[in-house]
Amino acid sequence: MGGETILVVDDEPKIVKTVRAYLENAGFRVVTAEDGQMALTIYRHEKPALVILDLGLPGIDGLDVARTLHRDSNVPLIMLTARVDETDRLIGLELGADDYVTKPFSPRELVARVRAVLRRAGAEREQAPPPIVVGDVHIDLERRHITVDKQPLDLTATEFDLLVVLARHPGRVFTRLELLDRVQGYAFEGYERTVDAHVKNLRQKLEPDPKRPRYLLTVYGVGYKFSEP
């Protein structure tokens, strides 16, 4: 991994300068934007491998930028926010964000998260693994392609990886922290609600009736499991 272009969107020059320095030191190419409209313009021109997006932007709000980006693409997205309201962070995750970092933050941790998200989204595999088939769910790991009853699903990188972890072990119950660790490569207490947001997204795309799920089942007080065929 190295040389990928990262788009950093934030209206605070000091944060942009710091994030740029750490990312460039880690080998990434960095482009920046200070507002939502500029971010969308630069994204269409540069096609970055990942976007770091501040929620509190002038003009077009960060959440609206996220909606637009994931309406047109599956680009990995890390939310950068000073907002303490958990609802805002969960809305960001429900819009398809792969991770979020709350200000103030450690630039080294942000670089580690960028690497983890890119690794999940685009890791090359030396050998083509066999597909995962559970009932009418078919997961092509090499192509990162999922169909349900022969209908393709459009998932973010994190949603895909979360579904793979669960579908590989039908009937096995995973705690939220276990899922965080397997999908993101790290798990911190207090981040468990992010799993709930991603599961909600998956159910909207995967389930015939998200309110009465067939595949992604909640095990109350514990976590989640994939239904057995």
mmCIF file with all atom_site columns, C-alpha atoms in Angstrom:
data_model
loop_
_atom_site.group_PDB
_atom_site.id
_atom_site.type_symbol
_atom_site.label_atom_id
_atom_site.label_alt_id
_atom_site.label_comp_id
_atom_site.label_asym_id
_atom_site.label_entity_id
_atom_site.label_seq_id
_atom_site.pdbx_PDB_ins_code
_atom_site.Cartn_x
_atom_site.Cartn_y
_atom_site.Cartn_z
_atom_site.occupancy
_atom_site.B_iso_or_equiv
_atom_site.pdbx_formal_charge
_atom_site.auth_seq_id
_atom_site.auth_comp_id
_atom_site.auth_asym_id
_atom_site.auth_atom_id
_atom_site.pdbx_PDB_model_num
ATOM 1   C CA . MET A 1 1   ? 0.000   0.000   0.000   1.00 0.00 ? 1   MET A CA 1
ATOM 2   C CA . GLY A 1 2   ? 1.399   3.396   -0.893  1.00 0.00 ? 2   GLY A CA 1
ATOM 3   C CA . GLY A 1 3   ? 0.896   6.358   -3.192  1.00 0.00 ? 3   GLY A CA 1
ATOM 4   C CA . GLU A 1 4   ? -2.909  6.337   -2.984  1.00 0.00 ? 4   GLU A CA 1
ATOM 5   C CA . THR A 1 5   ? -4.610  9.721   -3.176  1.00 0.00 ? 5   THR A CA 1
ATOM 6   C CA . ILE A 1 6   ? -6.483  10.836  -0.054  1.00 0.00 ? 6   ILE A CA 1
ATOM 7   C CA . LEU A 1 7   ? -8.952  13.733  -0.131  1.00 0.00 ? 7   LEU A CA 1
ATOM 8   C CA . VAL A 1 8   ? -9.025  15.661  3.164   1.00 0.00 ? 8   VAL A CA 1
ATOM 9   C CA . VAL A 1 9   ? -12.062 17.921  3.603   1.00 0.00 ? 9   VAL A CA 1
ATOM 10  C CA . ASP A 1 10  ? -11.963 20.358  6.528   1.00 0.00 ? 10  ASP A CA 1
ATOM 11  C CA . ASP A 1 11  ? -12.330 24.126  6.937   1.00 0.00 ? 11  ASP A CA 1
ATOM 12  C CA . GLU A 1 12  ? -9.722  24.360  9.705   1.00 0.00 ? 12  GLU A CA 1
ATOM 13  C CA . PRO A 1 13  ? -6.314  25.080  8.094   1.00 0.00 ? 13  PRO A CA 1
ATOM 14  C CA . LYS A 1 14  ? -4.297  23.817  11.076  1.00 0.00 ? 14  LYS A CA 1
ATOM 15  C CA . ILE A 1 15  ? -6.048  20.444  10.979  1.00 0.00 ? 15  ILE A CA 1
ATOM 16  C CA . VAL A 1 16  ? -5.614  20.162  7.220   1.00 0.00 ? 16  VAL A CA 1
ATOM 17  C CA . LYS A 1 17  ? -1.919  21.019  7.510   1.00 0.00 ? 17  LYS A CA 1
ATOM 18  C CA . THR A 1 18  ? -1.357  18.441  10.256  1.00 0.00 ? 18  THR A CA 1
ATOM 19  C CA . VAL A 1 19  ? -3.318  15.664  8.576   1.00 0.00 ? 19  VAL A CA 1
ATOM 20  C CA . ARG A 1 20  ? -1.604  16.341  5.235   1.00 0.00 ? 20  ARG A CA 1
ATOM 21  C CA . ALA A 1 21  ? 1.852   16.190  6.851   1.00 0.00 ? 21  ALA A CA 1
ATOM 22  C CA . TYR A 1 22  ? 1.200   12.860  8.569   1.00 0.00 ? 22  TYR A CA 1
ATOM 23  C CA . LEU A 1 23  ? -0.427  11.270  5.527   1.00 0.00 ? 23  LEU A CA 1
ATOM 24  C CA . GLU A 1 24  ? 2.316   12.429  3.175   1.00 0.00 ? 24  GLU A CA 1
ATOM 25  C CA . ASN A 1 25  ? 4.929   11.161  5.613   1.00 0.00 ? 25  ASN A CA 1
ATOM 26  C CA . ALA A 1 26  ? 3.137   7.791   5.465   1.00 0.00 ? 26  ALA A CA 1
ATOM 27  C CA . GLY A 1 27  ? 3.499   7.766   1.663   1.00 0.00 ? 27  GLY A CA 1
ATOM 28  C CA . PHE A 1 28  ? 0.081   9.015   0.556   1.00 0.00 ? 28  PHE A CA 1
ATOM 29  C CA . ARG A 1 29  ? -0.687  11.736  -1.976  1.00 0.00 ? 29  ARG A CA 1
ATOM 30  C CA . VAL A 1 30  ? -3.007  14.318  -0.409  1.00 0.00 ? 30  VAL A CA 1
ATOM 31  C CA . VAL A 1 31  ? -5.498  16.719  -1.966  1.00 0.00 ? 31  VAL A CA 1
ATOM 32  C CA . THR A 1 32  ? -7.619  19.039  0.154   1.00 0.00 ? 32  THR A CA 1
ATOM 33  C CA . ALA A 1 33  ? -10.873 20.979  0.147   1.00 0.00 ? 33  ALA A CA 1
ATOM 34  C CA . GLU A 1 34  ? -12.223 23.532  2.608   1.00 0.00 ? 34  GLU A CA 1
ATOM 35  C CA . ASP A 1 35  ? -15.939 23.236  1.867   1.00 0.00 ? 35  ASP A CA 1
ATOM 36  C CA . GLY A 1 36  ? -18.475 20.764  0.562   1.00 0.00 ? 36  GLY A CA 1
ATOM 37  C CA . GLN A 1 37  ? -18.803 22.073  -2.990  1.00 0.00 ? 37  GLN A CA 1
ATOM 38  C CA . MET A 1 38  ? -15.038 22.125  -3.443  1.00 0.00 ? 38  MET A CA 1
ATOM 39  C CA . ALA A 1 39  ? -14.860 18.601  -2.043  1.00 0.00 ? 39  ALA A CA 1
ATOM 40  C CA . LEU A 1 40  ? -17.311 17.258  -4.619  1.00 0.00 ? 40  LEU A CA 1
ATOM 41  C CA . THR A 1 41  ? -15.518 19.045  -7.462  1.00 0.00 ? 41  THR A CA 1
ATOM 42  C CA . ILE A 1 42  ? -12.100 17.746  -6.420  1.00 0.00 ? 42  ILE A CA 1
ATOM 43  C CA . TYR A 1 43  ? -13.472 14.251  -5.861  1.00 0.00 ? 43  TYR A CA 1
ATOM 44  C CA . ARG A 1 44  ? -14.840 14.066  -9.408  1.00 0.00 ? 44  ARG A CA 1
ATOM 45  C CA . HIS A 1 45  ? -11.521 15.268  -10.811 1.00 0.00 ? 45  HIS A CA 1
ATOM 46  C CA . GLU A 1 46  ? -9.089  13.295  -8.631  1.00 0.00 ? 46  GLU A CA 1
ATOM 47  C CA . LYS A 1 47  ? -11.039 10.090  -7.892  1.00 0.00 ? 47  LYS A CA 1
ATOM 48  C CA . PRO A 1 48  ? -9.252  9.580   -4.530  1.00 0.00 ? 48  PRO A CA 1
ATOM 49  C CA . ALA A 1 49  ? -8.874  6.177   -2.906  1.00 0.00 ? 49  ALA A CA 1
ATOM 50  C CA . LEU A 1 50  ? -10.383 7.479   0.347   1.00 0.00 ? 50  LEU A CA 1
ATOM 51  C CA . VAL A 1 51  ? -12.039 10.636  1.695   1.00 0.00 ? 51  VAL A CA 1
ATOM 52  C CA . ILE A 1 52  ? -11.535 12.095  5.171   1.00 0.00 ? 52  ILE A CA 1
ATOM 53  C CA . LEU A 1 53  ? -14.587 14.309  5.653   1.00 0.00 ? 53  LEU A CA 1
ATOM 54  C CA . ASP A 1 54  ? -15.366 16.831  8.382   1.00 0.00 ? 54  ASP A CA 1
ATOM 55  C CA . LEU A 1 55  ? -19.062 16.976  9.274   1.00 0.00 ? 55  LEU A CA 1
ATOM 56  C CA . GLY A 1 56  ? -19.078 20.665  10.207  1.00 0.00 ? 56  GLY A CA 1
ATOM 57  C CA . LEU A 1 57  ? -18.454 22.299  6.828   1.00 0.00 ? 57  LEU A CA 1
ATOM 58  C CA . PRO A 1 58  ? -19.582 25.700  5.560   1.00 0.00 ? 58  PRO A CA 1
ATOM 59  C CA . GLY A 1 59  ? -22.049 25.643  2.704   1.00 0.00 ? 59  GLY A CA 1
ATOM 60  C CA . ILE A 1 60  ? -22.884 22.036  1.892   1.00 0.00 ? 60  ILE A CA 1
ATOM 61  C CA . ASP A 1 61  ? -22.918 20.068  5.154   1.00 0.00 ? 61  ASP A CA 1
ATOM 62  C CA . GLY A 1 62  ? -20.601 17.087  5.533   1.00 0.00 ? 62  GLY A CA 1
ATOM 63  C CA . LEU A 1 63  ? -23.546 14.704  5.778   1.00 0.00 ? 63  LEU A CA 1
ATOM 64  C CA . ASP A 1 64  ? -24.880 16.008  2.456   1.00 0.00 ? 64  ASP A CA 1
ATOM 65  C CA . VAL A 1 65  ? -21.444 15.547  0.906   1.00 0.00 ? 65  VAL A CA 1
ATOM 66  C CA . ALA A 1 66  ? -21.426 11.950  2.192   1.00 0.00 ? 66  ALA A CA 1
ATOM 67  C CA . ARG A 1 67  ? -24.873 11.338  0.695   1.00 0.00 ? 67  ARG A CA 1
ATOM 68  C CA . THR A 1 68  ? -23.703 12.622  -2.684  1.00 0.00 ? 68  THR A CA 1
ATOM 69  C CA . LEU A 1 69  ? -20.444 10.642  -2.647  1.00 0.00 ? 69  LEU A CA 1
ATOM 70  C CA . HIS A 1 70  ? -22.155 7.358   -1.831  1.00 0.00 ? 70  HIS A CA 1
ATOM 71  C CA . ARG A 1 71  ? -24.951 7.974   -4.285  1.00 0.00 ? 71  ARG A CA 1
ATOM 72  C CA . ASP A 1 72  ? -22.344 8.050   -7.047  1.00 0.00 ? 72  ASP A CA 1
ATOM 73  C CA . SER A 1 73  ? -19.601 5.729   -5.744  1.00 0.00 ? 73  SER A CA 1
ATOM 74  C CA . ASN A 1 74  ? -18.392 3.329   -3.062  1.00 0.00 ? 74  ASN A CA 1
ATOM 75  C CA . VAL A 1 75  ? -15.363 5.405   -2.091  1.00 0.00 ? 75  VAL A CA 1
ATOM 76  C CA . PRO A 1 76  ? -14.231 4.607   1.481   1.00 0.00 ? 76  PRO A CA 1
ATOM 77  C CA . LEU A 1 77  ? -15.094 7.440   3.856   1.00 0.00 ? 77  LEU A CA 1
ATOM 78  C CA . ILE A 1 78  ? -13.787 8.414   7.292   1.00 0.00 ? 78  ILE A CA 1
ATOM 79  C CA . MET A 1 79  ? -15.812 11.031  9.152   1.00 0.00 ? 79  MET A CA 1
ATOM 80  C CA . LEU A 1 80  ? -13.879 13.683  11.073  1.00 0.00 ? 80  LEU A CA 1
ATOM 81  C CA . THR A 1 81  ? -16.057 15.502  13.568  1.00 0.00 ? 81  THR A CA 1
ATOM 82  C CA . ALA A 1 82  ? -15.996 17.795  16.579  1.00 0.00 ? 82  ALA A CA 1
ATOM 83  C CA . ARG A 1 83  ? -19.630 17.017  17.266  1.00 0.00 ? 83  ARG A CA 1
ATOM 84  C CA . VAL A 1 84  ? -20.237 15.208  20.527  1.00 0.00 ? 84  VAL A CA 1
ATOM 85  C CA . ASP A 1 85  ? -23.788 14.165  19.630  1.00 0.00 ? 85  ASP A CA 1
ATOM 86  C CA . GLU A 1 86  ? -23.711 10.412  18.986  1.00 0.00 ? 86  GLU A CA 1
ATOM 87  C CA . THR A 1 87  ? -26.700 10.788  16.669  1.00 0.00 ? 87  THR A CA 1
ATOM 88  C CA . ASP A 1 88  ? -24.631 12.735  14.144  1.00 0.00 ? 88  ASP A CA 1
ATOM 89  C CA . ARG A 1 89  ? -21.939 10.069  14.111  1.00 0.00 ? 89  ARG A CA 1
ATOM 90  C CA . LEU A 1 90  ? -24.469 7.290   13.677  1.00 0.00 ? 90  LEU A CA 1
ATOM 91  C CA . ILE A 1 91  ? -26.158 9.179   10.832  1.00 0.00 ? 91  ILE A CA 1
ATOM 92  C CA . GLY A 1 92  ? -22.767 9.390   9.160   1.00 0.00 ? 92  GLY A CA 1
ATOM 93  C CA . LEU A 1 93  ? -22.272 5.654   9.514   1.00 0.00 ? 93  LEU A CA 1
ATOM 94  C CA . GLU A 1 94  ? -25.760 5.006   8.203   1.00 0.00 ? 94  GLU A CA 1
ATOM 95  C CA . LEU A 1 95  ? -24.836 7.051   5.126   1.00 0.00 ? 95  LEU A CA 1
ATOM 96  C CA . GLY A 1 96  ? -22.027 4.597   4.460   1.00 0.00 ? 96  GLY A CA 1
ATOM 97  C CA . ALA A 1 97  ? -19.036 5.994   6.357   1.00 0.00 ? 97  ALA A CA 1
ATOM 98  C CA . ASP A 1 98  ? -16.488 3.290   7.104   1.00 0.00 ? 98  ASP A CA 1
ATOM 99  C CA . ASP A 1 99  ? -15.125 4.904   10.266  1.00 0.00 ? 99  ASP A CA 1
ATOM 100 C CA . TYR A 1 100 ? -15.154 8.132   12.249  1.00 0.00 ? 100 TYR A CA 1
ATOM 101 C CA . VAL A 1 101 ? -12.673 10.077  14.345  1.00 0.00 ? 101 VAL A CA 1
ATOM 102 C CA . THR A 1 102 ? -13.681 12.640  16.960  1.00 0.00 ? 102 THR A CA 1
ATOM 103 C CA . LYS A 1 103 ? -11.717 15.862  17.406  1.00 0.00 ? 103 LYS A CA 1
ATOM 104 C CA . PRO A 1 104 ? -9.289  16.300  19.077  1.00 0.00 ? 104 PRO A CA 1
ATOM 105 C CA . PHE A 1 105 ? -7.603  13.232  17.639  1.00 0.00 ? 105 PHE A CA 1
ATOM 106 C CA . SER A 1 106 ? -4.217  11.590  17.280  1.00 0.00 ? 106 SER A CA 1
ATOM 107 C CA . PRO A 1 107 ? -2.844  12.063  13.739  1.00 0.00 ? 107 PRO A CA 1
ATOM 108 C CA . ARG A 1 108 ? -1.031  8.725   14.060  1.00 0.00 ? 108 ARG A CA 1
ATOM 109 C CA . GLU A 1 109 ? -4.309  7.004   14.920  1.00 0.00 ? 109 GLU A CA 1
ATOM 110 C CA . LEU A 1 110 ? -5.957  8.656   11.912  1.00 0.00 ? 110 LEU A CA 1
ATOM 111 C CA . VAL A 1 111 ? -3.205  7.340   9.626   1.00 0.00 ? 111 VAL A CA 1
ATOM 112 C CA . ALA A 1 112 ? -3.664  3.856   11.124  1.00 0.00 ? 112 ALA A CA 1
ATOM 113 C CA . ARG A 1 113 ? -7.394  4.042   10.456  1.00 0.00 ? 113 ARG A CA 1
ATOM 114 C CA . VAL A 1 114 ? -6.799  5.195   6.878   1.00 0.00 ? 114 VAL A CA 1
ATOM 115 C CA . ARG A 1 115 ? -4.527  2.225   6.304   1.00 0.00 ? 115 ARG A CA 1
ATOM 116 C CA . ALA A 1 116 ? -7.032  -0.172  7.882   1.00 0.00 ? 116 ALA A CA 1
ATOM 117 C CA . VAL A 1 117 ? -9.934  1.087   5.764   1.00 0.00 ? 117 VAL A CA 1
ATOM 118 C CA . LEU A 1 118 ? -7.885  0.970   2.555   1.00 0.00 ? 118 LEU A CA 1
ATOM 119 C CA . ARG A 1 119 ? -6.662  -2.518  3.418   1.00 0.00 ? 119 ARG A CA 1
ATOM 120 C CA . ARG A 1 120 ? -10.247 -3.701  3.837   1.00 0.00 ? 120 ARG A CA 1
ATOM 121 C CA . ALA A 1 121 ? -11.453 -1.948  0.707   1.00 0.00 ? 121 ALA A CA 1
ATOM 122 C CA . GLY A 1 122 ? -8.728  -2.944  -1.719  1.00 0.00 ? 122 GLY A CA 1
ATOM 123 C CA . ALA A 1 123 ? -6.497  -5.693  -0.391  1.00 0.00 ? 123 ALA A CA 1
ATOM 124 C CA . GLU A 1 124 ? -5.253  -7.924  -3.178  1.00 0.00 ? 124 GLU A CA 1
ATOM 125 C CA . ARG A 1 125 ? -5.500  -11.669 -2.643  1.00 0.00 ? 125 ARG A CA 1
ATOM 126 C CA . GLU A 1 126 ? -2.805  -14.030 -3.934  1.00 0.00 ? 126 GLU A CA 1
ATOM 127 C CA . GLN A 1 127 ? -5.260  -16.887 -4.473  1.00 0.00 ? 127 GLN A CA 1
ATOM 128 C CA . ALA A 1 128 ? -8.899  -16.707 -5.359  1.00 0.00 ? 128 ALA A CA 1
ATOM 129 C CA . PRO A 1 129 ? -10.833 -17.870 -2.278  1.00 0.00 ? 129 PRO A CA 1
ATOM 130 C CA . PRO A 1 130 ? -13.932 -19.991 -2.767  1.00 0.00 ? 130 PRO A CA 1
ATOM 131 C CA . PRO A 1 131 ? -17.255 -18.149 -2.654  1.00 0.00 ? 131 PRO A CA 1
ATOM 132 C CA . ILE A 1 132 ? -19.392 -18.177 0.470   1.00 0.00 ? 132 ILE A CA 1
ATOM 133 C CA . VAL A 1 133 ? -22.850 -19.591 -0.180  1.00 0.00 ? 133 VAL A CA 1
ATOM 134 C CA . VAL A 1 134 ? -25.488 -19.611 2.548   1.00 0.00 ? 134 VAL A CA 1
ATOM 135 C CA . GLY A 1 135 ? -28.959 -20.339 1.244   1.00 0.00 ? 135 GLY A CA 1
ATOM 136 C CA . ASP A 1 136 ? -29.664 -17.801 -1.505  1.00 0.00 ? 136 ASP A CA 1
ATOM 137 C CA . VAL A 1 137 ? -26.833 -15.497 -0.395  1.00 0.00 ? 137 VAL A CA 1
ATOM 138 C CA . HIS A 1 138 ? -23.774 -15.805 -2.664  1.00 0.00 ? 138 HIS A CA 1
ATOM 139 C CA . ILE A 1 139 ? -20.557 -13.901 -1.800  1.00 0.00 ? 139 ILE A CA 1
ATOM 140 C CA . ASP A 1 140 ? -17.754 -13.745 -4.371  1.00 0.00 ? 140 ASP A CA 1
ATOM 141 C CA . LEU A 1 141 ? -14.726 -12.824 -2.244  1.00 0.00 ? 141 LEU A CA 1
ATOM 142 C CA . GLU A 1 142 ? -12.342 -12.265 -5.152  1.00 0.00 ? 142 GLU A CA 1
ATOM 143 C CA . ARG A 1 143 ? -14.639 -9.809  -6.936  1.00 0.00 ? 143 ARG A CA 1
ATOM 144 C CA . ARG A 1 144 ? -16.145 -8.486  -3.676  1.00 0.00 ? 144 ARG A CA 1
ATOM 145 C CA . HIS A 1 145 ? -19.561 -9.097  -5.173  1.00 0.00 ? 145 HIS A CA 1
ATOM 146 C CA . ILE A 1 146 ? -22.697 -10.212 -3.343  1.00 0.00 ? 146 ILE A CA 1
ATOM 147 C CA . THR A 1 147 ? -26.012 -11.436 -4.682  1.00 0.00 ? 147 THR A CA 1
ATOM 148 C CA . VAL A 1 148 ? -29.173 -12.422 -2.840  1.00 0.00 ? 148 VAL A CA 1
ATOM 149 C CA . ASP A 1 149 ? -31.559 -14.575 -4.816  1.00 0.00 ? 149 ASP A CA 1
ATOM 150 C CA . LYS A 1 150 ? -29.374 -13.659 -7.845  1.00 0.00 ? 150 LYS A CA 1
ATOM 151 C CA . GLN A 1 151 ? -29.914 -9.931  -7.263  1.00 0.00 ? 151 GLN A CA 1
ATOM 152 C CA . PRO A 1 152 ? -26.677 -7.903  -6.740  1.00 0.00 ? 152 PRO A CA 1
ATOM 153 C CA . LEU A 1 153 ? -26.181 -5.778  -3.630  1.00 0.00 ? 153 LEU A CA 1
ATOM 154 C CA . ASP A 1 154 ? -24.323 -2.465  -3.594  1.00 0.00 ? 154 ASP A CA 1
ATOM 155 C CA . LEU A 1 155 ? -22.388 -2.451  -0.301  1.00 0.00 ? 155 LEU A CA 1
ATOM 156 C CA . THR A 1 156 ? -19.700 -0.262  1.198   1.00 0.00 ? 156 THR A CA 1
ATOM 157 C CA . ALA A 1 157 ? -16.350 -1.872  2.033   1.00 0.00 ? 157 ALA A CA 1
ATOM 158 C CA . THR A 1 158 ? -17.224 -2.105  5.730   1.00 0.00 ? 158 THR A CA 1
ATOM 159 C CA . GLU A 1 159 ? -20.691 -3.528  5.054   1.00 0.00 ? 159 GLU A CA 1
ATOM 160 C CA . PHE A 1 160 ? -19.177 -6.169  2.774   1.00 0.00 ? 160 PHE A CA 1
ATOM 161 C CA . ASP A 1 161 ? -16.552 -7.196  5.330   1.00 0.00 ? 161 ASP A CA 1
ATOM 162 C CA . LEU A 1 162 ? -19.093 -7.315  8.155   1.00 0.00 ? 162 LEU A CA 1
ATOM 163 C CA . LEU A 1 163 ? -21.395 -9.536  6.126   1.00 0.00 ? 163 LEU A CA 1
ATOM 164 C CA . VAL A 1 164 ? -18.488 -11.840 5.214   1.00 0.00 ? 164 VAL A CA 1
ATOM 165 C CA . VAL A 1 165 ? -17.527 -12.315 8.871   1.00 0.00 ? 165 VAL A CA 1
ATOM 166 C CA . LEU A 1 166 ? -21.084 -13.256 9.827   1.00 0.00 ? 166 LEU A CA 1
ATOM 167 C CA . ALA A 1 167 ? -21.897 -15.369 6.749   1.00 0.00 ? 167 ALA A CA 1
ATOM 168 C CA . ARG A 1 168 ? -18.715 -17.431 7.113   1.00 0.00 ? 168 ARG A CA 1
ATOM 169 C CA . HIS A 1 169 ? -20.071 -18.774 10.401  1.00 0.00 ? 169 HIS A CA 1
ATOM 170 C CA . PRO A 1 170 ? -23.860 -19.218 10.133  1.00 0.00 ? 170 PRO A CA 1
ATOM 171 C CA . GLY A 1 171 ? -25.420 -19.581 13.564  1.00 0.00 ? 171 GLY A CA 1
ATOM 172 C CA . ARG A 1 172 ? -22.366 -18.323 15.450  1.00 0.00 ? 172 ARG A CA 1
ATOM 173 C CA . VAL A 1 173 ? -23.025 -15.372 17.734  1.00 0.00 ? 173 VAL A CA 1
ATOM 174 C CA . PHE A 1 174 ? -20.526 -12.488 17.569  1.00 0.00 ? 174 PHE A CA 1
ATOM 175 C CA . THR A 1 175 ? -20.339 -9.695  20.111  1.00 0.00 ? 175 THR A CA 1
ATOM 176 C CA . ARG A 1 176 ? -20.102 -6.159  18.781  1.00 0.00 ? 176 ARG A CA 1
ATOM 177 C CA . LEU A 1 177 ? -16.489 -5.861  19.946  1.00 0.00 ? 177 LEU A CA 1
ATOM 178 C CA . GLU A 1 178 ? -15.592 -9.122  18.164  1.00 0.00 ? 178 GLU A CA 1
ATOM 179 C CA . LEU A 1 179 ? -17.106 -7.788  14.948  1.00 0.00 ? 179 LEU A CA 1
ATOM 180 C CA . LEU A 1 180 ? -15.231 -4.488  15.296  1.00 0.00 ? 180 LEU A CA 1
ATOM 181 C CA . ASP A 1 181 ? -11.966 -6.332  15.790  1.00 0.00 ? 181 ASP A CA 1
ATOM 182 C CA . ARG A 1 182 ? -12.479 -8.660  12.828  1.00 0.00 ? 182 ARG A CA 1
ATOM 183 C CA . VAL A 1 183 ? -13.726 -5.978  10.443  1.00 0.00 ? 183 VAL A CA 1
ATOM 184 C CA . GLN A 1 184 ? -11.665 -2.933  11.438  1.00 0.00 ? 184 GLN A CA 1
ATOM 185 C CA . GLY A 1 185 ? -8.617  -4.586  12.947  1.00 0.00 ? 185 GLY A CA 1
ATOM 186 C CA . TYR A 1 186 ? -9.112  -2.896  16.306  1.00 0.00 ? 186 TYR A CA 1
ATOM 187 C CA . ALA A 1 187 ? -11.893 -2.651  18.892  1.00 0.00 ? 187 ALA A CA 1
ATOM 188 C CA . PHE A 1 188 ? -12.459 -0.003  21.526  1.00 0.00 ? 188 PHE A CA 1
ATOM 189 C CA . GLU A 1 189 ? -15.206 0.023   24.107  1.00 0.00 ? 189 GLU A CA 1
ATOM 190 C CA . GLY A 1 190 ? -17.651 2.788   23.340  1.00 0.00 ? 190 GLY A CA 1
ATOM 191 C CA . TYR A 1 191 ? -17.535 2.141   19.579  1.00 0.00 ? 191 TYR A CA 1
ATOM 192 C CA . GLU A 1 192 ? -19.962 -0.784  19.655  1.00 0.00 ? 192 GLU A CA 1
ATOM 193 C CA . ARG A 1 193 ? -22.842 1.361   18.383  1.00 0.00 ? 193 ARG A CA 1
ATOM 194 C CA . THR A 1 194 ? -21.036 1.691   15.067  1.00 0.00 ? 194 THR A CA 1
ATOM 195 C CA . VAL A 1 195 ? -21.756 -1.998  14.473  1.00 0.00 ? 195 VAL A CA 1
ATOM 196 C CA . ASP A 1 196 ? -25.463 -1.365  15.028  1.00 0.00 ? 196 ASP A CA 1
ATOM 197 C CA . ALA A 1 197 ? -25.392 1.379   12.381  1.00 0.00 ? 197 ALA A CA 1
ATOM 198 C CA . HIS A 1 198 ? -23.689 -0.865  9.826   1.00 0.00 ? 198 HIS A CA 1
ATOM 199 C CA . VAL A 1 199 ? -26.089 -3.745  10.572  1.00 0.00 ? 199 VAL A CA 1
ATOM 200 C CA . LYS A 1 200 ? -29.021 -1.367  10.073  1.00 0.00 ? 200 LYS A CA 1
ATOM 201 C CA . ASN A 1 201 ? -27.590 -0.381  6.676   1.00 0.00 ? 201 ASN A CA 1
ATOM 202 C CA . LEU A 1 202 ? -27.043 -4.012  5.714   1.00 0.00 ? 202 LEU A CA 1
ATOM 203 C CA . ARG A 1 203 ? -30.576 -4.977  6.639   1.00 0.00 ? 203 ARG A CA 1
ATOM 204 C CA . GLN A 1 204 ? -31.962 -2.181  4.451   1.00 0.00 ? 204 GLN A CA 1
ATOM 205 C CA . LYS A 1 205 ? -30.062 -3.625  1.484   1.00 0.00 ? 205 LYS A CA 1
ATOM 206 C CA . LEU A 1 206 ? -30.136 -7.351  2.278   1.00 0.00 ? 206 LEU A CA 1
ATOM 207 C CA . GLU A 1 207 ? -33.453 -8.131  3.916   1.00 0.00 ? 207 GLU A CA 1
ATOM 208 C CA . PRO A 1 208 ? -36.817 -8.393  2.122   1.00 0.00 ? 208 PRO A CA 1
ATOM 209 C CA . ASP A 1 209 ? -38.313 -6.848  5.280   1.00 0.00 ? 209 ASP A CA 1
ATOM 210 C CA . PRO A 1 210 ? -35.640 -5.075  7.390   1.00 0.00 ? 210 PRO A CA 1
ATOM 211 C CA . LYS A 1 211 ? -38.008 -4.926  10.375  1.00 0.00 ? 211 LYS A CA 1
ATOM 212 C CA . ARG A 1 212 ? -38.307 -8.733  10.330  1.00 0.00 ? 212 ARG A CA 1
ATOM 213 C CA . PRO A 1 213 ? -34.825 -9.871  9.277   1.00 0.00 ? 213 PRO A CA 1
ATOM 214 C CA . ARG A 1 214 ? -34.219 -13.319 7.793   1.00 0.00 ? 214 ARG A CA 1
ATOM 215 C CA . TYR A 1 215 ? -30.432 -13.196 7.588   1.00 0.00 ? 215 TYR A CA 1
ATOM 216 C CA . LEU A 1 216 ? -28.881 -10.780 10.098  1.00 0.00 ? 216 LEU A CA 1
ATOM 217 C CA . LEU A 1 217 ? -30.336 -11.745 13.452  1.00 0.00 ? 217 LEU A CA 1
ATOM 218 C CA . THR A 1 218 ? -29.970 -9.881  16.741  1.00 0.00 ? 218 THR A CA 1
ATOM 219 C CA . VAL A 1 219 ? -29.057 -11.914 19.805  1.00 0.00 ? 219 VAL A CA 1
ATOM 220 C CA . TYR A 1 220 ? -30.278 -9.601  22.537  1.00 0.00 ? 220 TYR A CA 1
ATOM 221 C CA . GLY A 1 221 ? -27.721 -8.700  25.153  1.00 0.00 ? 221 GLY A CA 1
ATOM 222 C CA . VAL A 1 222 ? -24.910 -10.280 23.113  1.00 0.00 ? 222 VAL A CA 1
ATOM 223 C CA . GLY A 1 223 ? -24.595 -9.224  19.476  1.00 0.00 ? 223 GLY A CA 1
ATOM 224 C CA . TYR A 1 224 ? -25.464 -10.623 16.040  1.00 0.00 ? 224 TYR A CA 1
ATOM 225 C CA . LYS A 1 225 ? -25.432 -13.817 14.011  1.00 0.00 ? 225 LYS A CA 1
ATOM 226 C CA . PHE A 1 226 ? -26.157 -14.908 10.451  1.00 0.00 ? 226 PHE A CA 1
ATOM 227 C CA . SER A 1 227 ? -29.092 -17.279 10.163  1.00 0.00 ? 227 SER A CA 1
ATOM 228 C CA . GLU A 1 228 ? -28.417 -20.933 9.459   1.00 0.00 ? 228 GLU A CA 1
ATOM 229 C CA . PRO A 1 229 ? -29.704 -22.269 6.108   1.00 0.00 ? 229 PRO A CA 1
#
